[in-house]
PDB file of C-alpha atoms in Angstrom:
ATOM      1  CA  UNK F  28      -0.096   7.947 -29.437  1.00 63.00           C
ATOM      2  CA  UNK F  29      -1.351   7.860 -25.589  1.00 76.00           C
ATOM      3  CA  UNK F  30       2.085   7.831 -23.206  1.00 82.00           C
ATOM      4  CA  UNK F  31       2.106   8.093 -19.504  1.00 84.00           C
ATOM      5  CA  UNK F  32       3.712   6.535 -16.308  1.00 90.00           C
ATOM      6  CA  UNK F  33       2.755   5.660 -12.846  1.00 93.00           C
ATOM      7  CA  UNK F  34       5.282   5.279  -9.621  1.00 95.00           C
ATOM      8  CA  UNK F  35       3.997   3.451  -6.821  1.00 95.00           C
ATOM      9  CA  UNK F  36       5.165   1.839  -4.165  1.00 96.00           C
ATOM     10  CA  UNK F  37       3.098  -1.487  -2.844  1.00 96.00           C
ATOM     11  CA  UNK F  38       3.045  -3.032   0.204  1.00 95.00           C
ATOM     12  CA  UNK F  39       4.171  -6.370  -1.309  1.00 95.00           C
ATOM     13  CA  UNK F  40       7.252  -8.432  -1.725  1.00 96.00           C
ATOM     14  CA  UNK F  41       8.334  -7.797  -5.256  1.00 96.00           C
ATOM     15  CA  UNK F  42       8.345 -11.284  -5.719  1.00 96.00           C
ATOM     16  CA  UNK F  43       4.857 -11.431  -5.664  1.00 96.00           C
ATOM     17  CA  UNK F  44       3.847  -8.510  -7.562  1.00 96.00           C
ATOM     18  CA  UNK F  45       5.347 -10.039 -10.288  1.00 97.00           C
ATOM     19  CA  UNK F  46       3.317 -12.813  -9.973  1.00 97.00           C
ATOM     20  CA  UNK F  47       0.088 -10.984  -9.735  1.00 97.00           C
ATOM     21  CA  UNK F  48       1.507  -9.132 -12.883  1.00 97.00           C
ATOM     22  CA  UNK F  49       2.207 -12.370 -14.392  1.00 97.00           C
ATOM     23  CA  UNK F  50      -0.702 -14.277 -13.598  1.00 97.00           C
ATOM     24  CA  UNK F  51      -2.875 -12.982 -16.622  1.00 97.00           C
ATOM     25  CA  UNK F  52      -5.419 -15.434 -16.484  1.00 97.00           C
ATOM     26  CA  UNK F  53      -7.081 -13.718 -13.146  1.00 97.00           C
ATOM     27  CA  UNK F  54      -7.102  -9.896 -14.679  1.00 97.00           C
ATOM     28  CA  UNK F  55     -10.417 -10.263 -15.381  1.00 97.00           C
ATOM     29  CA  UNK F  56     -11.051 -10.716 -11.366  1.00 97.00           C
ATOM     30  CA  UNK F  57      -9.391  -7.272 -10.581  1.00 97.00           C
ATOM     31  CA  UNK F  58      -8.096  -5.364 -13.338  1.00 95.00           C
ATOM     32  CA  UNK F  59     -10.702  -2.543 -14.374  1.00 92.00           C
ATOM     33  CA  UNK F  60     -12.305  -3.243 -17.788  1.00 90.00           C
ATOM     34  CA  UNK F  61     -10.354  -6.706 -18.770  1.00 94.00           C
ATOM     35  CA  UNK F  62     -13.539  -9.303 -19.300  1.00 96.00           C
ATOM     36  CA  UNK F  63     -11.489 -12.251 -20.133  1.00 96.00           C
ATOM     37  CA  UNK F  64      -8.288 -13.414 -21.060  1.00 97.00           C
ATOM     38  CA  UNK F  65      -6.313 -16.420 -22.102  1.00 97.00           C
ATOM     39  CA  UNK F  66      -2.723 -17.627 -22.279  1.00 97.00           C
ATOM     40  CA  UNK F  67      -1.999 -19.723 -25.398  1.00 95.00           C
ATOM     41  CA  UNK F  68       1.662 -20.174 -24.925  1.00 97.00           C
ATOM     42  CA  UNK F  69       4.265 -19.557 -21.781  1.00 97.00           C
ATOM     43  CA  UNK F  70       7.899 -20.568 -22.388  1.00 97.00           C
ATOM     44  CA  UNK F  71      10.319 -20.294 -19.364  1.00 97.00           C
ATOM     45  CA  UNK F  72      14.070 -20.979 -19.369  1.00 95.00           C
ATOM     46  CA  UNK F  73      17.058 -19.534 -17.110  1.00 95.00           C
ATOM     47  CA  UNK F  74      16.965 -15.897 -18.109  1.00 96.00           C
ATOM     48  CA  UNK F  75      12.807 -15.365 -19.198  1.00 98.00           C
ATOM     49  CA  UNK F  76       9.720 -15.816 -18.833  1.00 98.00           C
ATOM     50  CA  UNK F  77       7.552 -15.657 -22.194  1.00 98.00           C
ATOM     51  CA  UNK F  78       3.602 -15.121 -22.859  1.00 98.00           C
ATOM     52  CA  UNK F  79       1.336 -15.274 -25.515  1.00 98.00           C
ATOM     53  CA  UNK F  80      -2.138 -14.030 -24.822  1.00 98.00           C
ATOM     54  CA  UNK F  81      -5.416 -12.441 -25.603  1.00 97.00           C
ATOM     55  CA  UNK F  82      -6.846  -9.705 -23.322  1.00 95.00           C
ATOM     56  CA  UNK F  83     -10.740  -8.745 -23.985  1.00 94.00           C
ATOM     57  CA  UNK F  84     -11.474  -4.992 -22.992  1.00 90.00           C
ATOM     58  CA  UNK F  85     -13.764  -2.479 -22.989  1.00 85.00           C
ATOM     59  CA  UNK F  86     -17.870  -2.764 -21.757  1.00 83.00           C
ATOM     60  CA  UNK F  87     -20.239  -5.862 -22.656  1.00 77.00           C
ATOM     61  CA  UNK F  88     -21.326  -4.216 -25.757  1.00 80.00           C
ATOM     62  CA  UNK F  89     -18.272  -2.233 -26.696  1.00 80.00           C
ATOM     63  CA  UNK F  90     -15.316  -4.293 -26.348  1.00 88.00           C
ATOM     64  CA  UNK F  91     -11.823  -5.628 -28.131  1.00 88.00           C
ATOM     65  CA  UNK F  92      -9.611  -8.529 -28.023  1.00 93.00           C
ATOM     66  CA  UNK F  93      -5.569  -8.152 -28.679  1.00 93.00           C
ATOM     67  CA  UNK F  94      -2.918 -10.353 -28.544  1.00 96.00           C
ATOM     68  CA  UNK F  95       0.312  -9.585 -26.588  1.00 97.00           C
ATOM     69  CA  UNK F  96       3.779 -10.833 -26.124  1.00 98.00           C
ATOM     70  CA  UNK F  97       4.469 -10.831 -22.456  1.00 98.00           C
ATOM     71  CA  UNK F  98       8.219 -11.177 -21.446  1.00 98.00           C
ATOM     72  CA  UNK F  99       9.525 -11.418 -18.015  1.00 98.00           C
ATOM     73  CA  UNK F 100      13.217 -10.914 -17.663  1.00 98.00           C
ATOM     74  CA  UNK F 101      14.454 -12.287 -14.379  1.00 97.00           C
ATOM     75  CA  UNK F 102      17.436 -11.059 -14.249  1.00 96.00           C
ATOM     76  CA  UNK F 103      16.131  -7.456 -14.388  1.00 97.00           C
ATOM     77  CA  UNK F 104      12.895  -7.379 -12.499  1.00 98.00           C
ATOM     78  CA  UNK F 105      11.934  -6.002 -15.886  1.00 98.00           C
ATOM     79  CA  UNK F 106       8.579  -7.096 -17.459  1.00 98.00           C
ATOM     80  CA  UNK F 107       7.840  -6.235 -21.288  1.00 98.00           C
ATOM     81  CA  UNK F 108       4.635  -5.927 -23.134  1.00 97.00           C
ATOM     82  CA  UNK F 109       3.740  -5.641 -27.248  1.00 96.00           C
ATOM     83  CA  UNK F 110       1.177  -6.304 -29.287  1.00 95.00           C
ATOM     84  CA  UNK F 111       1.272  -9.209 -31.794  1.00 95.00           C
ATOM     85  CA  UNK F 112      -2.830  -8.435 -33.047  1.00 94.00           C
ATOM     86  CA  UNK F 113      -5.871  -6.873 -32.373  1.00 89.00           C
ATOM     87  CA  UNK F 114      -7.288  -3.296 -31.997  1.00 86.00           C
ATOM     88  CA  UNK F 115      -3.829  -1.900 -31.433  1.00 83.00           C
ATOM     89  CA  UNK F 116      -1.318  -0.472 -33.927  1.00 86.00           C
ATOM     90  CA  UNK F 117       1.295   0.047 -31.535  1.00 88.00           C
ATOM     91  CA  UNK F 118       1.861  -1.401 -27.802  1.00 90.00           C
ATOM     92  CA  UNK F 119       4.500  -1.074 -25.462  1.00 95.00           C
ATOM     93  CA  UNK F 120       4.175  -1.573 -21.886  1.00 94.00           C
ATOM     94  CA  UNK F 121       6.906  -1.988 -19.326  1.00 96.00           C
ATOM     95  CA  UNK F 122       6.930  -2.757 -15.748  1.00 97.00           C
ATOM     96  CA  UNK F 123       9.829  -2.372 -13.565  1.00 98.00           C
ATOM     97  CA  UNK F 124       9.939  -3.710  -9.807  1.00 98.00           C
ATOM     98  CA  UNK F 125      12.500  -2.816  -6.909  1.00 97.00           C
ATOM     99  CA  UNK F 126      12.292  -4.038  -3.737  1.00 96.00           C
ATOM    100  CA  UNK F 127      12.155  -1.179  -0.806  1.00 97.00           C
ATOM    101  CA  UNK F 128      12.124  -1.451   2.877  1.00 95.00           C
ATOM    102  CA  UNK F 129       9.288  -3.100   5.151  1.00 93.00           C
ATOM    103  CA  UNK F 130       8.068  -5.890   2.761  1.00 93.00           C
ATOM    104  CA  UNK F 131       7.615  -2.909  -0.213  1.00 96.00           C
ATOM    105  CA  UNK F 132       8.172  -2.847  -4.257  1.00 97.00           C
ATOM    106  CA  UNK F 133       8.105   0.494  -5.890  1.00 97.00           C
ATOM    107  CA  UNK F 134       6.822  -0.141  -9.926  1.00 96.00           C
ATOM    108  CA  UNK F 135       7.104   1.958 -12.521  1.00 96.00           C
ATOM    109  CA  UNK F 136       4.474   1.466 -14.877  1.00 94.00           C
ATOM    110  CA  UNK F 137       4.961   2.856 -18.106  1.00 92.00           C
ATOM    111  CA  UNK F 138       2.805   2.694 -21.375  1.00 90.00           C
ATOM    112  CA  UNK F 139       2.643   3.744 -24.938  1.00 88.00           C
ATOM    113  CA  UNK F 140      -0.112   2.563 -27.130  1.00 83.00           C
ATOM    114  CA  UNK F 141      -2.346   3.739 -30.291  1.00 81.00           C
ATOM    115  CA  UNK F 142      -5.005   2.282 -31.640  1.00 78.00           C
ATOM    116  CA  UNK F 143      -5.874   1.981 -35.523  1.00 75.00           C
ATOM    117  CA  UNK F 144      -9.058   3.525 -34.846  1.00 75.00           C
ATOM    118  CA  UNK F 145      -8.785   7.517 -35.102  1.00 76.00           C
ATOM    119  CA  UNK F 146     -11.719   8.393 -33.367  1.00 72.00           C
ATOM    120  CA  UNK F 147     -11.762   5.492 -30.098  1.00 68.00           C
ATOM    121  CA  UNK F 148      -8.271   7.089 -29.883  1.00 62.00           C
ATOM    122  CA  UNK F 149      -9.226  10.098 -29.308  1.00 69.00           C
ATOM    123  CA  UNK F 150     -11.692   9.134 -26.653  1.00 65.00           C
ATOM    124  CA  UNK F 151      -9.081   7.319 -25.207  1.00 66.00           C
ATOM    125  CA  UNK F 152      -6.553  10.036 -24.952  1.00 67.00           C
ATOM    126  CA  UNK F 153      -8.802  12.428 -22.524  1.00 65.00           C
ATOM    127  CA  UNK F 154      -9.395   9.782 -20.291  1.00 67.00           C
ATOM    128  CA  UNK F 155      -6.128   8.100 -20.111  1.00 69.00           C
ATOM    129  CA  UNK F 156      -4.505   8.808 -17.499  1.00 71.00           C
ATOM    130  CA  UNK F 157      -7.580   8.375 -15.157  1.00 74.00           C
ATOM    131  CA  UNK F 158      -8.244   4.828 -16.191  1.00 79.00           C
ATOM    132  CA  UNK F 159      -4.331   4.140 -15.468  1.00 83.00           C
ATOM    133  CA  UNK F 160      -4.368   5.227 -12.404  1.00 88.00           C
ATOM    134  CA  UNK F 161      -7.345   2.605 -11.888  1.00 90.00           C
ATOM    135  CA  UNK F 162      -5.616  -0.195 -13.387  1.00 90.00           C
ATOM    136  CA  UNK F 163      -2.455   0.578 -11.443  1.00 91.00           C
ATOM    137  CA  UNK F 164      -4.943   1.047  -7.788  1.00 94.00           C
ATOM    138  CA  UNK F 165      -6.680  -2.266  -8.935  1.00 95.00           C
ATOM    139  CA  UNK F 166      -2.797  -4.088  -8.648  1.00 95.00           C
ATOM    140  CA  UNK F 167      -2.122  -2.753  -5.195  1.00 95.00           C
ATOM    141  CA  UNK F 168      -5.745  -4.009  -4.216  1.00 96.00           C
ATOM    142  CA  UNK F 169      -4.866  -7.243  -5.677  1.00 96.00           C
ATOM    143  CA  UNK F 170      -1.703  -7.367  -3.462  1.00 94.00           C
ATOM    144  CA  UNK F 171      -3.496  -6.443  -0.374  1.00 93.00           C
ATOM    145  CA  UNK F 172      -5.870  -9.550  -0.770  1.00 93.00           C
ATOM    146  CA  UNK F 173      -4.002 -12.008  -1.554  1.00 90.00           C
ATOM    147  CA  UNK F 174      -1.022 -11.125   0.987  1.00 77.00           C
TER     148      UNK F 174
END
């Protein structure tokens, strides 16, 4: 299994970070490597916020579609990723927010994932950490435009 973290802290209300993180439909615009995606089912009452979608990934010739449960729990700031299908045997991503001084969120980004390909595993282990680091710069970016 791949693990790692990221702490950052955004110039952005924490608000809307977690919109940006919740807006799925628009990753393809910013995040690294996402080519599409599609919500087929968001349910929202008092204490969550819940997703059902498909994220494509990868290159135009090398590339996979999974299906995640997204859940957004208000209450907590808290924002929970798994994997219902797809390329992945195991997902779990979290994101927590918390508002700082100056209009600021610090997230902590953490995920653990493994895929049921061996070998794309592999390759994806020694370049892991890189790639999150992009993902987690592209969010920040994201925040800066649309501010």
């Amino acid at each position: 299994m791949s693990t790692a973290s990221i702490i950052k802290s955004i110039s952005c209300s924490k608000q809307k970070l977690i919109e940006i993180v919740l807006d799925i439909e628009k990753y393809p615009e910013f995040v690294p490597w996402c080519l599409s995606s599609k919500i087929y089912e968001k349910l929202e009452n008092n204490d969550t916020i819940e997703i059902k979608a498909d994220l494509t990934v990868g290159k135009k010739l090398l590339n996979q579609t999974y299906t995640s449960k997204v859940i957004f729990y208000k209450t907590r700031d808290y924002i929970l990723v798994t994997n219902i299908k797809g390329p992945l045997k195991y997902l779990k991503n979290e994101w927590s927010f918390f508002e700082e001084l100056n209009n600021k969120t610090k997230i902590e980004f953490k995920i653990d994932f493994e895929l049921h390909n061996k070998f794309l595993n592999k390759i994806m282990e020694k370049s892991f950490y890189l790639g999150l680091n992009k993902i987690a710069d592209a969010f920040e970016k994201r925040a800066e435009i649309l501010k």
